[in-house]
C-alpha cells in the first residue's frame, strides 16, 4: 500500500472537477481519487488510509449534511474541506463547521493557489505526525513507556523519583545448555520468542518492561492493584513457558523503588533501583524451575485465591540481614476460578 496521503475529491460538475484535478496536481506525496457524486462511495467504508476529503458542493447537489456527518462519525481523524457558494448555501452548512464535521471552508469563487497551498500544508502536517509516531514507536522498542515519559520530562543523568512498585524478575533456566545444544542463531530466535511472549504478557497486565537481562526480563507494576497484577502476570508467564517447553524462574517483590536516568551525557538509559529490585532478583535466582518465589507481603496484598495452598517459609537471601518470608508458588498452584 502507498505511503502517500490519500486525497478524495467529490465534485458533480465535470468542468470544475477537471479544474480541481489541475489545481491539486502539484501537491506532492498524494494519491488522488476523484468522484462525481458523494453517492459513489460509502461514507462508512472509504478507501484505505483516506486522510483528506474535499467536497465541492454545487447549487443543485443534494444536501451534504448526512454524508459529512457520516464521514466524521466513521472517520474521526479525516480532514474535511468544503467548497461552497456564499450566502444561503454556506449559512445552511455553518452548523456543521461549528459542530466539527467540517475542518475548513472555502467560498466561491475559489482561488486555486489558496486551496493548493492549504492542502499542501496539511499534507506536510500529516507526514510530520506520521514521522513523530514512527519515531515514538521506534523508541518504544528500546525504552519502556514510563521511562520514555520520564526521559523527556527530566533528561539529565542522576534525576530519580521514588515510587511504590511491584517488581518482577524472570530467568530462563538452563540457558547455557540450550546454547550448547543449538546454533547461536537458533538460540537467539528462541530467546526472542520467549522474551517477546513475556513482554506482551507484562503489557497485558499493565506492567512496564524496564529491560532484558540476557535470558530474562525486569518489569515493574504501579498502582493500587500492582501486587495482584504482578502475581497474575508471573502466573501467565509460567503457563506460557510451559506451553513453549521452557523452564523459567520468577521472583516478585514490592516496595519503594527509585526510577530514573543512569549513565553519562553520551549514553543514558532508564532504570529502576532499590531494595525491592535486588530482592526480586535474588528470589528469581532462588526459585526452582517453573516456580514463582514471591514475598509474603506481596502475596497477601494480591488477595490471590489459590486452588492449592502455597508453601510459605523464611528464606535466607544474600544481601539481606534478616530472613525474608516468602511464598513458593508452583505452576500447578493456579488461581482458583
Coordinates of C-alpha atoms in Angstrom, one line a residue:
X1 CA 0.0 0.0 0.0
X2 CA 1.2 3.5 -0.9
X3 CA 2.7 5.6 1.9
X4 CA 1.3 8.7 0.2
X5 CA -1.6 10.7 1.7
X6 CA -4.9 9.7 0.1
X7 CA -6.9 12.7 -1.0
X8 CA -10.6 12.2 -2.1
X9 CA -12.3 14.9 -4.2
X10 CA -16.0 15.0 -4.8
X11 CA -17.5 17.3 -7.5
X12 CA -20.6 16.6 -9.6
X13 CA -19.6 19.1 -12.2
X14 CA -17.2 17.7 -14.9
X15 CA -15.7 21.1 -15.7
X16 CA -14.9 22.2 -12.1
X17 CA -13.8 18.6 -11.2
X18 CA -11.3 18.9 -14.0
X19 CA -10.1 22.3 -12.7
X20 CA -9.7 20.8 -9.2
X21 CA -7.7 18.0 -10.7
X22 CA -5.4 20.6 -12.3
X23 CA -5.3 22.6 -9.0
X24 CA -4.1 19.7 -6.8
X25 CA -1.8 18.1 -9.4
X26 CA 1.2 19.9 -8.0
X27 CA 0.7 18.6 -4.4
X28 CA 3.4 16.2 -3.6
X29 CA 3.2 12.9 -1.7
X30 CA -0.5 12.4 -2.5
X31 CA -2.6 9.9 -4.3
X32 CA -5.8 11.4 -5.7
X33 CA -9.3 9.9 -6.1
X34 CA -12.0 11.8 -8.0
X35 CA -15.7 11.1 -7.6
X36 CA -18.7 12.7 -9.5
X37 CA -21.0 12.2 -6.5
X38 CA -21.0 11.6 -2.8
X39 CA -23.2 8.6 -3.6
X40 CA -20.2 7.0 -5.3
X41 CA -18.7 5.8 -2.0
X42 CA -19.9 4.5 1.3
X43 CA -19.0 7.1 3.9
X44 CA -18.5 4.4 6.4
X45 CA -16.1 2.5 4.2
X46 CA -13.7 4.9 2.4
X47 CA -10.6 3.7 0.6
X48 CA -7.9 2.5 2.9
X49 CA -5.8 5.3 4.5
X50 CA -8.0 8.1 3.3
X51 CA -6.8 11.3 5.0
X52 CA -8.3 14.3 3.3
X53 CA -11.7 14.8 1.7
X54 CA -12.5 17.8 -0.5
X55 CA -16.2 18.4 -1.3
X56 CA -17.1 21.0 -3.9
X57 CA -20.8 21.5 -3.3
X58 CA -22.8 22.6 -6.3
X59 CA -26.1 24.5 -6.1
X60 CA -28.2 21.7 -7.4
X61 CA -26.5 18.9 -5.4
X62 CA -28.4 17.1 -2.6
X63 CA -27.7 18.4 0.9
X64 CA -24.3 17.0 2.0
X65 CA -25.2 17.1 5.7
X66 CA -25.8 13.4 6.1
X67 CA -22.7 12.5 4.1
X68 CA -20.4 14.8 6.1
X69 CA -21.9 13.7 9.4
X70 CA -21.3 10.0 8.5
X71 CA -17.7 10.9 7.4
X72 CA -17.0 12.4 10.8
X73 CA -18.7 9.6 12.7
X74 CA -16.9 6.8 10.9
X75 CA -13.6 8.6 10.2
X76 CA -13.0 11.0 13.1
X77 CA -9.4 11.8 12.0
X78 CA -10.4 12.6 8.5
X79 CA -9.6 16.2 7.4
X80 CA -12.7 17.6 5.6
X81 CA -12.6 20.6 3.3
X82 CA -15.8 22.1 1.9
X83 CA -16.1 24.4 -1.1
X84 CA -19.4 26.3 -1.1
X85 CA -21.1 29.3 -2.5
X86 CA -21.5 32.2 -0.1
X87 CA -24.9 33.2 1.1
X88 CA -27.8 30.8 2.0
X89 CA -25.8 27.6 1.0
X90 CA -22.9 28.5 3.3
X91 CA -25.2 29.6 6.1
X92 CA -27.1 26.3 5.9
X93 CA -23.8 24.4 6.4
X94 CA -22.4 26.7 9.2
X95 CA -23.7 24.4 12.0
X96 CA -21.6 21.6 10.6
X97 CA -18.5 23.8 10.8
X98 CA -19.3 24.8 14.3
X99 CA -20.0 21.2 15.2
X100 CA -16.7 19.9 13.9
X101 CA -18.0 18.0 11.0
X102 CA -16.1 20.3 8.6
X103 CA -12.5 21.4 9.2
X104 CA -12.1 24.1 6.6
X105 CA -14.5 26.1 4.3
X106 CA -13.6 27.8 1.1
X107 CA -16.0 30.2 -0.5
X108 CA -16.6 30.5 -4.2
X109 CA -15.2 31.9 -6.4
X110 CA -12.3 29.7 -5.4
X111 CA -8.7 30.8 -5.6
X112 CA -6.9 27.7 -6.8
X113 CA -3.5 28.6 -5.4
X114 CA -5.0 29.2 -1.9
X115 CA -6.6 25.8 -1.9
X116 CA -3.4 24.1 -3.2
X117 CA -1.3 25.8 -0.6
X118 CA -3.7 24.9 2.2
X119 CA -3.8 21.3 1.2
X120 CA 0.0 21.1 0.7
X121 CA 0.5 22.4 4.3
X122 CA -1.9 19.9 5.7
X123 CA -0.3 17.0 3.8
X124 CA 3.0 18.2 5.3
X125 CA 1.4 18.2 8.8
X126 CA 0.2 14.6 8.2
X127 CA 3.6 13.4 7.2
X128 CA 5.2 15.2 10.2
X129 CA 2.7 13.5 12.5
X130 CA 3.4 10.1 10.9
X131 CA 7.2 10.6 11.3
X132 CA 6.7 11.5 15.0
X133 CA 4.5 8.4 15.5
X134 CA 7.1 6.2 13.8
X135 CA 9.9 7.7 15.9
X136 CA 7.9 7.2 19.0
X137 CA 7.2 3.5 18.2
X138 CA 10.9 3.0 17.3
X139 CA 11.8 4.5 20.7
X140 CA 9.4 2.2 22.5
X141 CA 11.2 -0.8 21.0
X142 CA 14.2 0.2 23.1
X143 CA 12.9 2.3 26.0
X144 CA 9.9 1.4 28.3
X145 CA 6.8 3.7 28.1
X146 CA 7.2 5.1 31.5
X147 CA 11.0 5.5 31.0
X148 CA 10.4 7.4 27.8
X149 CA 8.0 9.8 29.5
X150 CA 10.4 10.4 32.3
X151 CA 13.4 10.8 30.0
X152 CA 11.5 13.6 28.1
X153 CA 10.5 15.2 31.4
X154 CA 13.9 15.1 33.0
X155 CA 16.7 14.1 30.6
X156 CA 19.7 14.9 32.9
X157 CA 21.6 12.0 34.4
X158 CA 21.0 11.4 38.1
X159 CA 17.4 12.5 38.2
X160 CA 15.3 10.0 40.1
X161 CA 11.8 9.7 41.5
X162 CA 10.5 7.4 44.2
X163 CA 7.5 5.1 43.5
X164 CA 5.7 2.2 45.2
X165 CA 6.1 -0.6 42.7
X166 CA 5.8 -4.4 42.4
X167 CA 9.0 -5.8 40.8
X168 CA 9.1 -8.9 38.7
X169 CA 12.3 -10.7 37.5
X170 CA 12.2 -13.7 35.2
X171 CA 15.1 -16.0 34.2
X172 CA 15.2 -18.9 31.7
X173 CA 16.7 -21.9 33.3
X174 CA 19.5 -24.0 31.7
X175 CA 20.1 -21.3 29.1
X176 CA 23.8 -22.3 29.0
X177 CA 23.0 -25.9 27.9
X178 CA 20.4 -24.6 25.4
X179 CA 23.2 -22.5 23.8
X180 CA 25.4 -25.6 23.5
X181 CA 22.6 -27.7 22.0
X182 CA 21.7 -25.3 19.2
X183 CA 23.3 -22.8 16.9
X184 CA 23.7 -19.3 18.1
X185 CA 21.2 -18.1 15.5
X186 CA 18.6 -20.7 16.6
X187 CA 19.1 -19.9 20.3
X188 CA 18.8 -16.2 19.6
X189 CA 15.5 -16.7 17.8
X190 CA 14.2 -19.0 20.6
X191 CA 15.2 -16.4 23.2
X192 CA 13.5 -13.6 21.4
X193 CA 10.3 -15.7 21.1
X194 CA 10.2 -16.4 24.8
X195 CA 11.1 -12.9 25.9
X196 CA 8.7 -11.4 23.3
X197 CA 5.9 -13.5 24.8
X198 CA 6.8 -12.4 28.3
X199 CA 6.9 -8.8 27.4
X200 CA 3.5 -9.0 25.8
X201 CA 2.1 -10.6 28.9
X202 CA 3.6 -7.9 31.1
X203 CA 1.9 -5.2 29.0
X204 CA -1.3 -7.1 29.1
X205 CA -1.2 -6.9 32.9
X206 CA -0.5 -3.2 32.9
X207 CA 3.2 -3.6 33.6
X208 CA 6.3 -2.0 32.1
X209 CA 9.3 -3.9 30.8
X210 CA 12.4 -2.0 32.1
X211 CA 15.0 -4.1 30.4
X212 CA 16.0 -7.5 29.3
X213 CA 18.7 -9.2 31.5
X214 CA 20.2 -11.6 28.9
X215 CA 17.9 -14.5 29.3
X216 CA 15.2 -12.8 31.4
X217 CA 13.3 -9.6 32.0
X218 CA 12.9 -7.0 34.7
X219 CA 9.4 -5.5 34.9
X220 CA 7.6 -3.2 37.2
X221 CA 3.9 -2.6 38.1
X222 CA 2.4 0.6 39.5
X223 CA -0.9 1.5 41.1
X224 CA -3.2 0.1 43.8
X225 CA -3.5 -3.3 42.0
X226 CA 0.2 -3.7 41.3
X227 CA 0.7 -6.7 43.5
X228 CA -2.2 -8.6 42.1
X229 CA -1.2 -7.7 38.5
X230 CA 2.4 -8.7 39.1
X231 CA 1.5 -12.1 40.5
X232 CA -1.1 -12.8 37.8
X233 CA 1.5 -11.8 35.2
X234 CA 4.0 -14.2 36.7
X235 CA 1.4 -17.0 36.6
X236 CA 0.7 -16.2 32.9
X237 CA 4.4 -16.2 32.1
X238 CA 4.9 -19.6 33.8
X239 CA 1.9 -21.0 31.9
X240 CA 3.3 -19.6 28.6
X241 CA 6.8 -21.0 29.4
X242 CA 5.3 -24.5 30.0
X243 CA 3.5 -24.3 26.7
X244 CA 6.8 -23.5 25.0
X245 CA 8.5 -26.3 26.9
X246 CA 10.8 -23.9 28.6
X247 CA 11.7 -23.7 32.3
X248 CA 11.6 -20.3 33.8
X249 CA 12.1 -19.0 37.4
X250 CA 10.4 -15.9 38.6
X251 CA 10.9 -13.6 41.6
X252 CA 8.4 -11.0 42.8
X253 CA 8.6 -8.3 45.5
X254 CA 7.0 -5.0 46.3
X255 CA 8.2 -1.7 47.9
X256 CA 9.6 1.7 47.2
X257 CA 11.8 1.9 44.1
X258 CA 13.8 4.7 42.6
X259 CA 13.3 5.2 38.9
X260 CA 15.5 7.5 36.9
X261 CA 18.1 8.1 34.3
X262 CA 21.5 6.5 34.7
X263 CA 24.6 6.8 32.6
X264 CA 26.7 9.6 31.1
X265 CA 25.8 12.6 28.9
X266 CA 26.7 10.4 25.9
X267 CA 24.9 7.3 26.9
X268 CA 21.7 7.4 29.1
X269 CA 19.3 4.6 30.0
X270 CA 16.2 4.4 32.2
X271 CA 16.5 2.0 35.1
X272 CA 14.9 1.1 38.5
X273 CA 17.0 0.6 41.6
X274 CA 16.3 -0.2 45.3
X275 CA 15.9 -3.0 47.8
X276 CA 12.8 -4.5 46.2
X277 CA 14.6 -4.7 42.9
X278 CA 17.6 -6.6 44.4
X279 CA 15.2 -8.8 46.4
X280 CA 13.1 -9.8 43.3
X281 CA 16.4 -10.6 41.5
X282 CA 17.6 -12.8 44.4
X283 CA 14.2 -14.5 44.7
X284 CA 14.3 -15.2 40.9
X285 CA 17.7 -16.9 41.4
X286 CA 16.4 -19.0 44.3
X287 CA 13.2 -20.0 42.6
X288 CA 13.0 -23.6 41.3
X289 CA 12.5 -24.1 37.6
X290 CA 8.8 -23.4 36.9
X291 CA 8.3 -21.7 40.3
X292 CA 7.3 -18.2 41.4
X293 CA 9.0 -17.1 44.6
X294 CA 7.2 -14.0 46.0
X295 CA 7.4 -12.1 49.2
X296 CA 4.6 -12.9 51.6
X297 CA 3.9 -9.2 51.8
X298 CA 3.2 -9.1 48.0
X299 CA 1.3 -12.4 48.0
X300 CA -1.0 -11.1 50.8
X301 CA -1.6 -7.8 49.1
X302 CA -2.5 -9.6 45.9
X303 CA -5.5 -11.3 47.6
X304 CA -5.0 -14.4 45.4
X305 CA -7.4 -17.3 45.9
X306 CA -5.2 -20.4 45.3
X307 CA -6.6 -23.8 44.2
X308 CA -3.8 -25.3 46.3
X309 CA -2.2 -23.9 49.4
X310 CA 1.2 -22.4 48.5
X311 CA 4.3 -23.2 50.7
X312 CA 5.4 -20.3 53.0
X313 CA 8.8 -20.3 54.5
X314 CA 11.6 -17.9 55.7
X315 CA 14.3 -17.7 53.1
X316 CA 17.9 -16.6 53.7
X317 CA 18.6 -14.1 50.9
X318 CA 22.1 -12.9 50.1
X319 CA 22.4 -9.2 50.8
X320 CA 19.6 -9.1 53.4
X321 CA 20.4 -9.3 57.1
X322 CA 17.1 -10.9 58.1
X323 CA 15.4 -13.9 56.6
X324 CA 12.6 -13.0 54.1
X325 CA 9.2 -14.6 54.5
X326 CA 8.4 -15.9 51.0
X327 CA 5.7 -17.9 49.2
X328 CA 6.6 -20.7 46.9
X329 CA 4.0 -20.8 44.1
X330 CA 4.4 -23.7 41.6
X331 CA 2.8 -23.9 38.2
X332 CA 0.0 -26.2 39.4
X333 CA -0.9 -23.8 42.2
X334 CA -3.1 -21.8 39.8
X335 CA -5.6 -19.2 40.9
X336 CA -9.0 -20.7 41.7
X337 CA -11.7 -19.8 39.2

